XYZ file of C-alpha atoms in Angstrom:
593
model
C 119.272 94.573 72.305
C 120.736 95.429 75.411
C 123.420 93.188 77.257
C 120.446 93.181 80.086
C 117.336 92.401 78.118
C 119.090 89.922 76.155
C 120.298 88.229 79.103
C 116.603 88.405 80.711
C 115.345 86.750 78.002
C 117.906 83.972 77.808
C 116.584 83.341 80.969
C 112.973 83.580 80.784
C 113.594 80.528 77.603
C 115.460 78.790 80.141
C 112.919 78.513 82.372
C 110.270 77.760 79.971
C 112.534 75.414 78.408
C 113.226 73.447 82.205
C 108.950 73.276 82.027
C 108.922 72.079 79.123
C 111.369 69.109 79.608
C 109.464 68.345 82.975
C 106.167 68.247 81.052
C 107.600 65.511 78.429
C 109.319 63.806 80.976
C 105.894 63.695 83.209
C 104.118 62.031 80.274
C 106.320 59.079 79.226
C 104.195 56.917 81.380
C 105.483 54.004 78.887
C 108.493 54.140 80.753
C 107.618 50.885 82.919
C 108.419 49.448 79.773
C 111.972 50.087 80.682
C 111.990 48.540 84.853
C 115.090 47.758 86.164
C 115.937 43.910 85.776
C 117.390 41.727 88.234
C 120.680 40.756 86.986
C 120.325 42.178 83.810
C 123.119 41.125 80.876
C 126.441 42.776 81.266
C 128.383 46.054 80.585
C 126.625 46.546 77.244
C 123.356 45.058 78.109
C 123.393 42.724 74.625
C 120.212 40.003 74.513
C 120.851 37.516 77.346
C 117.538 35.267 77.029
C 116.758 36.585 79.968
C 114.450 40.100 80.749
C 115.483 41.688 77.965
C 111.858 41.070 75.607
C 110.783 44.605 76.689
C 114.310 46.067 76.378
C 115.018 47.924 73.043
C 118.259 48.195 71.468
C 120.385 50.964 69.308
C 119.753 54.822 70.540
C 116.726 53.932 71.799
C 118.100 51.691 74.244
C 120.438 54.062 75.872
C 118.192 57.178 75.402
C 115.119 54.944 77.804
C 117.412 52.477 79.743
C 117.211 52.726 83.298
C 119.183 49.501 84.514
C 121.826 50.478 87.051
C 124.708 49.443 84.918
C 124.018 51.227 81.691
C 123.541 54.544 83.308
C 127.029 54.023 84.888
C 128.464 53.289 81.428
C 126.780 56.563 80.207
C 128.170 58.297 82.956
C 131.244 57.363 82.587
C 131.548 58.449 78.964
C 129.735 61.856 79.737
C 132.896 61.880 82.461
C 135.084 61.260 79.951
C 133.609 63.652 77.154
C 134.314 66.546 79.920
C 137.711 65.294 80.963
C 138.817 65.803 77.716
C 137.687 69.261 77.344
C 139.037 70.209 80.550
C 142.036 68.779 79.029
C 142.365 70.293 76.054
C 141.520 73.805 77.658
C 144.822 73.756 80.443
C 147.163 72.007 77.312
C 146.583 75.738 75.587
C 146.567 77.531 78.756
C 149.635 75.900 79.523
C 150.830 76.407 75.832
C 150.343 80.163 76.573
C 152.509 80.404 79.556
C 155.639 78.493 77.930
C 156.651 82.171 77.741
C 156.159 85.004 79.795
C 154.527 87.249 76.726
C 151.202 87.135 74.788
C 152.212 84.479 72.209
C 149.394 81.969 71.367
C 146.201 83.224 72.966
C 144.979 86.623 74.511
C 144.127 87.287 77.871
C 140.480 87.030 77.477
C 140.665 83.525 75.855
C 142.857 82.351 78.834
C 140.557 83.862 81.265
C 137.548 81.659 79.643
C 139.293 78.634 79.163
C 140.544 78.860 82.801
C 137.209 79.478 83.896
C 136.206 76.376 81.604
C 138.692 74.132 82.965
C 137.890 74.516 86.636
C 134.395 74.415 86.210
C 134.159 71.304 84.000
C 136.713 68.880 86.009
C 135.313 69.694 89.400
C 131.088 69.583 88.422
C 131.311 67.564 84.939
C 134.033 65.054 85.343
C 134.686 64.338 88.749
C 131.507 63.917 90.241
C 129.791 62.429 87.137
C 132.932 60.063 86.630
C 132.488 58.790 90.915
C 128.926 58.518 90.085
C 129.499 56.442 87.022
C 131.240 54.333 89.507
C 128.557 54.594 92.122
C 126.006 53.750 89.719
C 127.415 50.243 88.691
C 129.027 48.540 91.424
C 127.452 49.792 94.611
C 124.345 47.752 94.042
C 126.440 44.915 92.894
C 128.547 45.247 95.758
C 125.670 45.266 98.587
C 124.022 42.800 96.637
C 120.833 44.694 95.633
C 118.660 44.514 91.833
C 119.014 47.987 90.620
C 119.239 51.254 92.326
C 116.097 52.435 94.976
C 114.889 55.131 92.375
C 115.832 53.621 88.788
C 114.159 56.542 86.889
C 115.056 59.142 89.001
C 118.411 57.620 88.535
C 117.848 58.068 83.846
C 116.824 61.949 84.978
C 119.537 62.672 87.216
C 122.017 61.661 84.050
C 120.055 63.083 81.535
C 120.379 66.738 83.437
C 123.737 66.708 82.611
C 124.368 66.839 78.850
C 122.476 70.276 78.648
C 124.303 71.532 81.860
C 127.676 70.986 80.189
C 126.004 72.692 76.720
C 125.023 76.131 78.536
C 128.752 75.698 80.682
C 130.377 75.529 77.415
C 127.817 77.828 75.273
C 129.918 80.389 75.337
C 132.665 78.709 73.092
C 129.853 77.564 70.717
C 128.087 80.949 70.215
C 129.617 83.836 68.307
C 127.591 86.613 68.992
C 128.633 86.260 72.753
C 131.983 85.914 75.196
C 132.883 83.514 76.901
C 132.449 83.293 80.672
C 135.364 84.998 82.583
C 134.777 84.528 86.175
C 137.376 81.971 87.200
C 135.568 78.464 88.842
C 134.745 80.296 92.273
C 132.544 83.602 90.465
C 133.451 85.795 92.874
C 131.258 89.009 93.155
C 131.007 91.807 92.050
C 132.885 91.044 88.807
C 130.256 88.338 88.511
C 127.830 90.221 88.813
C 128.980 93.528 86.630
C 130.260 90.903 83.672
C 127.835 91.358 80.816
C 128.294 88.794 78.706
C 125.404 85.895 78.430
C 127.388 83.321 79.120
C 127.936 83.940 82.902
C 123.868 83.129 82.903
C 124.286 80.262 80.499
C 126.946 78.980 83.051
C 124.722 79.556 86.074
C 121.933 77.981 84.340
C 124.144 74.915 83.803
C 125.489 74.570 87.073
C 122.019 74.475 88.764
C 121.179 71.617 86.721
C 124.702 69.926 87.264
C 123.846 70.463 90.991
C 119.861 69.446 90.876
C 121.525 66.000 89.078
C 124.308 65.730 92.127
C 121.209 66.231 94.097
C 119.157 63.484 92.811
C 121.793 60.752 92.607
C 122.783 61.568 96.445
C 119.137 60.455 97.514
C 119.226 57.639 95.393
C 122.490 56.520 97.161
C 121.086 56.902 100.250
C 117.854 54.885 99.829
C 119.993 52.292 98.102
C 122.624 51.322 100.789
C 119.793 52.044 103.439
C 116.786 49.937 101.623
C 118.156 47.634 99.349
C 120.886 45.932 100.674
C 121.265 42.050 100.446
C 120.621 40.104 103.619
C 123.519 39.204 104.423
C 125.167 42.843 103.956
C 124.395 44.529 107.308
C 126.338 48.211 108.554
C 129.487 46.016 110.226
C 130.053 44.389 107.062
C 129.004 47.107 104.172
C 132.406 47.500 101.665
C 134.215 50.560 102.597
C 133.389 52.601 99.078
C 130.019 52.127 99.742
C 130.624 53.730 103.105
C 132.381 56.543 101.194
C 129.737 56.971 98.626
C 126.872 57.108 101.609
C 128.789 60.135 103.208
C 129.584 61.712 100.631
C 125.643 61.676 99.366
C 125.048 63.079 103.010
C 127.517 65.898 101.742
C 125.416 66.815 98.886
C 122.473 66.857 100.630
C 123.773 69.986 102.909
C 126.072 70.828 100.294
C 124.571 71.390 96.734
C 121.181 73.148 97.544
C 123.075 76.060 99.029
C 124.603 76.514 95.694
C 121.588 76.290 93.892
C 120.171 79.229 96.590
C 123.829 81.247 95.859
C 123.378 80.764 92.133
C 119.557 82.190 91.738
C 120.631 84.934 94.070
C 123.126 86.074 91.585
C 121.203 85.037 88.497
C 118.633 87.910 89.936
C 121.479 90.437 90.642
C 122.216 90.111 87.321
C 119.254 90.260 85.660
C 116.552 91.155 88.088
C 118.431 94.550 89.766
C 118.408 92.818 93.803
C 121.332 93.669 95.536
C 122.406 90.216 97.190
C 126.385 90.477 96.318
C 126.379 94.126 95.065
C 128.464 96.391 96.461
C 126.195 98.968 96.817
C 123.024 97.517 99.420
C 124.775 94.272 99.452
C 127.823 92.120 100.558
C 130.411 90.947 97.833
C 131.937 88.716 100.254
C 128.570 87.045 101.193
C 129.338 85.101 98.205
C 132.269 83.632 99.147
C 130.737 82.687 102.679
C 128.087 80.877 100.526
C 130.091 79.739 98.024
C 132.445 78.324 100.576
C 130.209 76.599 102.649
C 129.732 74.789 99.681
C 133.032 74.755 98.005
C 135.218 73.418 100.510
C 133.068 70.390 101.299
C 132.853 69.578 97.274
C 136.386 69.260 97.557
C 135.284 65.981 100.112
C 132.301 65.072 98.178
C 135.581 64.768 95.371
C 137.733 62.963 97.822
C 135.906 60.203 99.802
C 134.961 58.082 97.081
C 138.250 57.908 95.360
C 139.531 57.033 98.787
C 136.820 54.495 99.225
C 138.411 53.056 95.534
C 141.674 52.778 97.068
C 140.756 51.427 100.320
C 138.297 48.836 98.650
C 140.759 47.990 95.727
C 144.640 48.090 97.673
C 144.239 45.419 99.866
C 143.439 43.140 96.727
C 147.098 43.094 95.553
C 148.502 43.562 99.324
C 147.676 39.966 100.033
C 145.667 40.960 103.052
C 142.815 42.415 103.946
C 142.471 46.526 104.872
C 144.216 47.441 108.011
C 142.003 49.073 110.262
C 138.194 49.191 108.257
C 136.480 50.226 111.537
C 138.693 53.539 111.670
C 138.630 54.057 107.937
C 134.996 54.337 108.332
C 134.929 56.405 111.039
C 137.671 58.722 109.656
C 135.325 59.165 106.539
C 132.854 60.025 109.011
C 134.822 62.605 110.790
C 136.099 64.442 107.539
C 132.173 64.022 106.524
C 131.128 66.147 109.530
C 134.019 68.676 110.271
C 134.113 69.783 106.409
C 131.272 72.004 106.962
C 133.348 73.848 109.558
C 136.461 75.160 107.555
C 134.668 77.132 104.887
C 136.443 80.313 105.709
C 139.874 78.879 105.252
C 139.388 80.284 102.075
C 138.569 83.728 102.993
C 141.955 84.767 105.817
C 142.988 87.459 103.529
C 139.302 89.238 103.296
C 139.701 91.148 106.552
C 137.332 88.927 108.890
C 137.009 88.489 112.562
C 140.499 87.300 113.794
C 138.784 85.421 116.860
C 136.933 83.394 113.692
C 139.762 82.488 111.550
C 141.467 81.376 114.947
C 138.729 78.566 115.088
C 138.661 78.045 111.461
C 141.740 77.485 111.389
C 141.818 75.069 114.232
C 139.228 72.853 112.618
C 141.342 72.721 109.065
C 143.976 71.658 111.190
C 141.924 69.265 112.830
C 140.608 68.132 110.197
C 143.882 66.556 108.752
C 143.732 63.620 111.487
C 141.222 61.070 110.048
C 142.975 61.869 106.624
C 146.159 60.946 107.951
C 144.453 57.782 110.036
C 143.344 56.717 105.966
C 147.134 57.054 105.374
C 148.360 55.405 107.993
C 145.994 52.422 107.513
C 146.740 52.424 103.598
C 150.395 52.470 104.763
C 150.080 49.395 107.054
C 148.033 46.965 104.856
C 150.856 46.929 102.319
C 153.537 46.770 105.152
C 154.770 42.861 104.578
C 152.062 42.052 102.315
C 152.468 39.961 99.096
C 152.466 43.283 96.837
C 151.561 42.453 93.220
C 152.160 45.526 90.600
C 149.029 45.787 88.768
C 148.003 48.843 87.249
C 145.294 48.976 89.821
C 148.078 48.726 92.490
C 150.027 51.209 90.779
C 147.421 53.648 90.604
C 146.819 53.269 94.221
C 150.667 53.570 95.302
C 150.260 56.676 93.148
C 147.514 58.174 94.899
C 148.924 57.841 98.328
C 152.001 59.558 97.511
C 150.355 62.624 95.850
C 147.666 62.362 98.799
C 150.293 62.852 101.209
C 151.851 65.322 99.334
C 148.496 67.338 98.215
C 147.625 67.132 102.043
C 150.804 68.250 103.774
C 150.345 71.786 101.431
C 147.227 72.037 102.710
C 148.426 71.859 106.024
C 150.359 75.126 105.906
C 147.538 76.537 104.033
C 145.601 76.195 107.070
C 147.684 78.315 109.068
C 146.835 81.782 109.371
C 150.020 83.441 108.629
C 151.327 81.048 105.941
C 148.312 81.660 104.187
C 148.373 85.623 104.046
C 151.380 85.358 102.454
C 150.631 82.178 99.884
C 146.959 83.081 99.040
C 146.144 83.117 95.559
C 149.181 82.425 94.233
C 150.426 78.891 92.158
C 150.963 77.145 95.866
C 147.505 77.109 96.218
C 147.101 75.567 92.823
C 149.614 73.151 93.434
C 148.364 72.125 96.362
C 144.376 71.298 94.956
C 146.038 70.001 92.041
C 147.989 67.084 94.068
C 144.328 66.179 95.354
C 142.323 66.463 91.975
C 144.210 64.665 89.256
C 147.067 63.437 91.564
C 144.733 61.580 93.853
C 141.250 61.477 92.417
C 142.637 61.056 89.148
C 144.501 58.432 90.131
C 142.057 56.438 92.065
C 139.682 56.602 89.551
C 141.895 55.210 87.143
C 143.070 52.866 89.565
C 139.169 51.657 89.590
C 138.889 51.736 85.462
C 141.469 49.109 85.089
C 140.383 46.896 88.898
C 137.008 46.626 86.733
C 137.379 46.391 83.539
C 137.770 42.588 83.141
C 133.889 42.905 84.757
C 132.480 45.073 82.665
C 133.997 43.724 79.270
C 134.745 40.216 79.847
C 138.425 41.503 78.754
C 141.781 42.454 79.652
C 143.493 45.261 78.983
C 146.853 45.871 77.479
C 149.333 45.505 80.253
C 152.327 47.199 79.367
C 150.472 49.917 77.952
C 148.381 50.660 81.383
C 152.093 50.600 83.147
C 153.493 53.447 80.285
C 150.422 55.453 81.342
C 150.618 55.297 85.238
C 154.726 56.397 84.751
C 153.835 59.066 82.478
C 150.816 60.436 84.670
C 153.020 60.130 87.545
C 156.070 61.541 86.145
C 154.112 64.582 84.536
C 151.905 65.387 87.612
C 154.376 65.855 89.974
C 156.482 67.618 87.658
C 153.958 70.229 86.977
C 152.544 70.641 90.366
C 155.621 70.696 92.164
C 156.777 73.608 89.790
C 153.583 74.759 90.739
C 154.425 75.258 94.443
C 157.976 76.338 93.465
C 155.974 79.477 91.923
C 154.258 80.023 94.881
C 156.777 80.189 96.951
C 158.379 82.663 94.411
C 155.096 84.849 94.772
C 153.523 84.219 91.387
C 149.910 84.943 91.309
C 147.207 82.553 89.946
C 144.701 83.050 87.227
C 147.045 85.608 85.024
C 147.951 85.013 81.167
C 150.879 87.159 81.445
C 154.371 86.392 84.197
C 157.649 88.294 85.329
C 160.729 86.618 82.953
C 162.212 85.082 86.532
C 158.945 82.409 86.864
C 159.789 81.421 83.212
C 161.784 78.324 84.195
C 158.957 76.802 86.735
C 155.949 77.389 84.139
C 158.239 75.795 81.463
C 158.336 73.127 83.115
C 154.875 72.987 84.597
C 154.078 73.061 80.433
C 156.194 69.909 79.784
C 154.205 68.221 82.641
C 151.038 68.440 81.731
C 151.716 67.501 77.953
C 153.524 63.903 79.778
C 149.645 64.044 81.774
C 148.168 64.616 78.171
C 150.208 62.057 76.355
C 149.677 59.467 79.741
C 145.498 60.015 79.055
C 146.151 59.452 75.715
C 147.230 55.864 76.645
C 144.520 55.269 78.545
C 142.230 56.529 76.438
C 143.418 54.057 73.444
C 144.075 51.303 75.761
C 140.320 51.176 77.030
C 138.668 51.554 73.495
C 140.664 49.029 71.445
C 140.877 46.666 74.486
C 136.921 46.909 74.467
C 136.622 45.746 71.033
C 139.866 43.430 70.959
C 141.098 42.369 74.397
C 141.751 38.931 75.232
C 138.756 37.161 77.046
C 138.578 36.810 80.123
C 138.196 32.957 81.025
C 138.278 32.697 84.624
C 135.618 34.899 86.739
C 138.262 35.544 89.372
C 140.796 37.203 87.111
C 142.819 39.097 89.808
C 143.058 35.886 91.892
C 140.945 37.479 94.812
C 139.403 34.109 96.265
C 143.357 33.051 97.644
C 143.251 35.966 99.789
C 139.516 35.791 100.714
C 138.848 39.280 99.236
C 136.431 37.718 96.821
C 133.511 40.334 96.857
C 129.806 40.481 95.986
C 130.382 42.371 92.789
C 132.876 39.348 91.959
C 130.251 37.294 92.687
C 128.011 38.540 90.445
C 130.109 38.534 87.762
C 130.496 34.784 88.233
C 126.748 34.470 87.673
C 127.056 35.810 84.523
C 129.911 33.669 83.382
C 128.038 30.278 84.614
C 124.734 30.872 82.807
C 126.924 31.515 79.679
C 126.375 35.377 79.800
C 129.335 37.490 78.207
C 129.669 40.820 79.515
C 130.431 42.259 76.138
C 127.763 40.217 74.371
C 130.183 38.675 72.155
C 131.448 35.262 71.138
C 134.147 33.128 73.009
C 135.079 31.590 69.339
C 138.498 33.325 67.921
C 139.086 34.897 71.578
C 142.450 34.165 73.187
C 141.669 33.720 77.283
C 143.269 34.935 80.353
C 143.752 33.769 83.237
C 145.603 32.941 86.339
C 144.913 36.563 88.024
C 145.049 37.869 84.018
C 148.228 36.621 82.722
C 147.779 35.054 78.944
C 148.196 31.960 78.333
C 149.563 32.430 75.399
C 152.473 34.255 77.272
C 152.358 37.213 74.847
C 154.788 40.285 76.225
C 152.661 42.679 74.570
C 149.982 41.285 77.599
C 151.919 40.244 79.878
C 150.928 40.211 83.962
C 152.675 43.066 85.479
């Protein structure tokens, strides 16, 4: 069969395949079965005596439930599923370019696992992982039952396991290649690439973004509908305020993808000349793509900022500097980030009266990012600083913020960019904002939580080795990262010159330090699930001295005083903490940082 035909009729069973899951899905009328409950259990949802008759348990439980909190657990393991495939994919890439020659993988490999890696931390784990944190704590935190659209909420989840199956299908079928396109597709290689995983791909990121889609309404007619009575717009929590804008970003942002996607799904399969180079426009696709692309990179960025600027103040003693201008900062970046697309596109020969103004805007742009900064800055200037691994995490993120957004500064301007485009500055710079600030934060809001959504506490020491490791090994491989750029190595290529040896070398012993760091976390969150010390008091970070003691707090004490354990189990045999989560015991192995 030919490359064409067979990639026409992937496509016709993946349409009749979308029907047919919208068919089932329109006939589970027994889902009211499954209504959201007003507070609900805990993390894991166990029996409570309370709303939970209807409520199955097992599979079934997670495969029906559509209670605000357990969809925010599932998202956060689907989040952390991709994360470690993304993961695994830049550890060989990285093995590869230890050395300037072919040693480990080939080129076409690298090319898919690069195109792999890019797509899976930007559409599977970083919005899926912010959503997992939208999902359970924004309607705890403005005080609301469940989300405004519970079972729209089940679906929007539920899109995503088979969008990261057709991402990936390409490493799980033999008969075809993998997807070589890089993250960003650009046309007309896109387009002239024959293998059926490029449609497989497509096919999976228009579900990704239909999912995006649907959780960005339901966000919206939360916080707008649902809120408690006493939460009005002066005193909504700043990551809701994040979370709101950046839903208003996917609204604008996502469907234009979807349009960009089909267009080249029938280019490919259906003979229209959208992108082609004959009767069409290549670089249409990057206008399109673009107009999308660059705000993602905001729809990344403003709720990891709303983590920080919700969770910092906690263990500055005081409350956030400024909240009035962090709000309207996130609304400025949320507005002016569909007006520096074509940043991107300097090098492609367009108008130079437009990049002029594009590149005014970019530089614009930077202000309410640095007002976030300088507010961050200021709430921890002579406050009572307490070195938690949330604190950490936040110190963290404003030092590779700063750094990630100073890069981008010269990026913005028109003649550093000619001569830095698509090479390893670039990727240093993006890098410094995905793991070394989103990362962060959302680690940063993993261990703020946890003692909420497991009744337990961590391992202390542990969480400290893997904020020093993370640290250490991001800004050791991004920084060689802009060293290459500034040498003139090009991105995306398997292969280097013997001089860049040195920087990649160390780039590689980086992100193993990043590897070794997640492994920490990773171990530290599943065996303190199961084994952590209790948590005895319901204000284990000592917020109520500072008056920082929020709603989601709140609820959590609920649970405590009618005897409800967030992890369902038993306080018999359990060791407490308390005293902002310092054992009593005085164990070192626990100890309060």
């Amino acid at each position: 069969m030919a490359p064409a035909t067979s990639s026409l009729v992937l496509t016709v069973l993946m349409g009749v395949l979308l029907v047919g899951v919208v068919a089932v899905l329109a006939r589970l009328e027994d889902w009211r079965s499954y209504t959201p409950l007003s507070d609900v259990g805990g993390a894991l949802g166990e029996r409570t005596g309370y709303g939970h008759e209807e409520k199955p348990g097992g599979l079934i439980r997670w495969f029906t439930t559509v209670d605000h909190k357990d969809i925010g657990i599932l998202y956060g393991l689907y989040g952390t599923i991709a994360f470690a495939w993304g993961g695994v994919s830049v550890l060989l890439m990285r093995t590869e370019l230890a050395a300037p020659a072919e040693n480990i993988i080939g080129p076409a490999l690298y090319n898919g696992l690069l195109t792999s890696h890019g797509i899976t931390m930007l559409f599977l784990f970083g919005t899926p992982m912010i959503a997992a944190f939208g999902n359970y704590f924004i309607p705890l935190l403005i005080g609301a039952d469940d989300m405004a659209f519970p079972r729209i909420n089940a679906i929007a989840f539920w899109l995503l396991p088979p969008g990261a199956l057709l991402i990936w299908a390409g490493f799980f079928i033999p008969s075809i290649a993998t997807a070589q396109t890089a993250w960003t597709m650009y046309t007309p290689l896109s387009i002239q690439m024959s293998s059926a995983a490029v449609d497989t791909m497509l096919l999976g990121l228009h579900l990704t973004g239909v999912s995006a889609t649907m959780g960005a309404i339901n966000f919206i007619a939360t916080i707008f509908t649902e809120r408690g009575d006493d939460v009005g717009w002066p005193n909504l929590d700043i990551f809701s305020w994040t979370m709101l804008t950046q839903s208003g970003l996917i609204l604008f942002a996502f469907p234009l993808l979807g349009s960009a996607l089909i267009m080249l799904l029938l280019d490919r399969n259906f003979g229209t000349t959208f992108f082609t180079v004959a009767g069409g426009d290549p670089i249409l696709w990057q206008h399109l793509f673009w107009f999308f692309g660059h705000p993602e990179v905001y729809i990344l960025v403003l709720p990891p900022m709303g983590l920080v600027s919700l969770i910092l103040p906690k263990f500055s003693g005081r409350k956030l500097f400024g909240f009035k201008f962090v709000v309207y900062s996130t609304l400025a970046i949320g507005v002016l980030s569909f007006g520096v697309w074509a940043h991107h596109m300097f090098t492609t020969g367009i108008d130079p009266r437009l990049r002029a103004s594009f590149m005014a805007v970019s530089l614009a742009i930077a202000i309410p990012s640095a007002v976030k900064v300088f507010n961050w800055i200021t709430t921890m200037w002579n406050g009572k600083l307490r070195l938690t691994a949330p604190m950490l995490f936040c110190i963290g993120f404003v030092q590779n913020f700063i750094i990630g957004g100073v890069t981008g500064i010269f990026l913005a301007a028109i003649p550093v960019d000619l001569i830095l485009h698509d090479t390893y500055y670039v990727v240093g710079h993006f890098h410094f904002i995905v793991y070394g600030a989103i990362g962060f934060a959302l680690f940063a809001g993993t261990y703020y939580w946890f003692p909420m959504v497991t009744g337990r506490m961590y391992q202390q020491k542990l969480a400290k080795a893997h904020f020093w490791t993370a640290l250490v090994g991001s800004n050791l491989t991004f920084l060689a990262m802009l060293w290459l750029g500034y040498g003139g190595m090009p991105r995306r290529y398997a292969t280097y010159l013997p001089q860049f040896t040195n920087a990649h070398q160390i780039a590689t012993a980086g992100a193993f330090l990043m590897g070794i760091s997640t492994l920490f976390w990773l171990f530290n969150m599943a065996t303190s699930w199961r084994e952590g010390r209790r948590v005895d008091s319901t204000d284990p970070w000592n917020l109520e001295e500072t008056d920082q003691f929020t709603k989601d707090w709140a609820w959590f004490r609920t649970q405590e005083d009618t005897d409800v354990l967030p992890d369902g189990g038993s306080e018999d045999g359990d060791e407490a903490v308390t005293d902002g989560g310092e054992p009593v015991d005085g164990d070192d192995d626990d100890e309060q940082q």
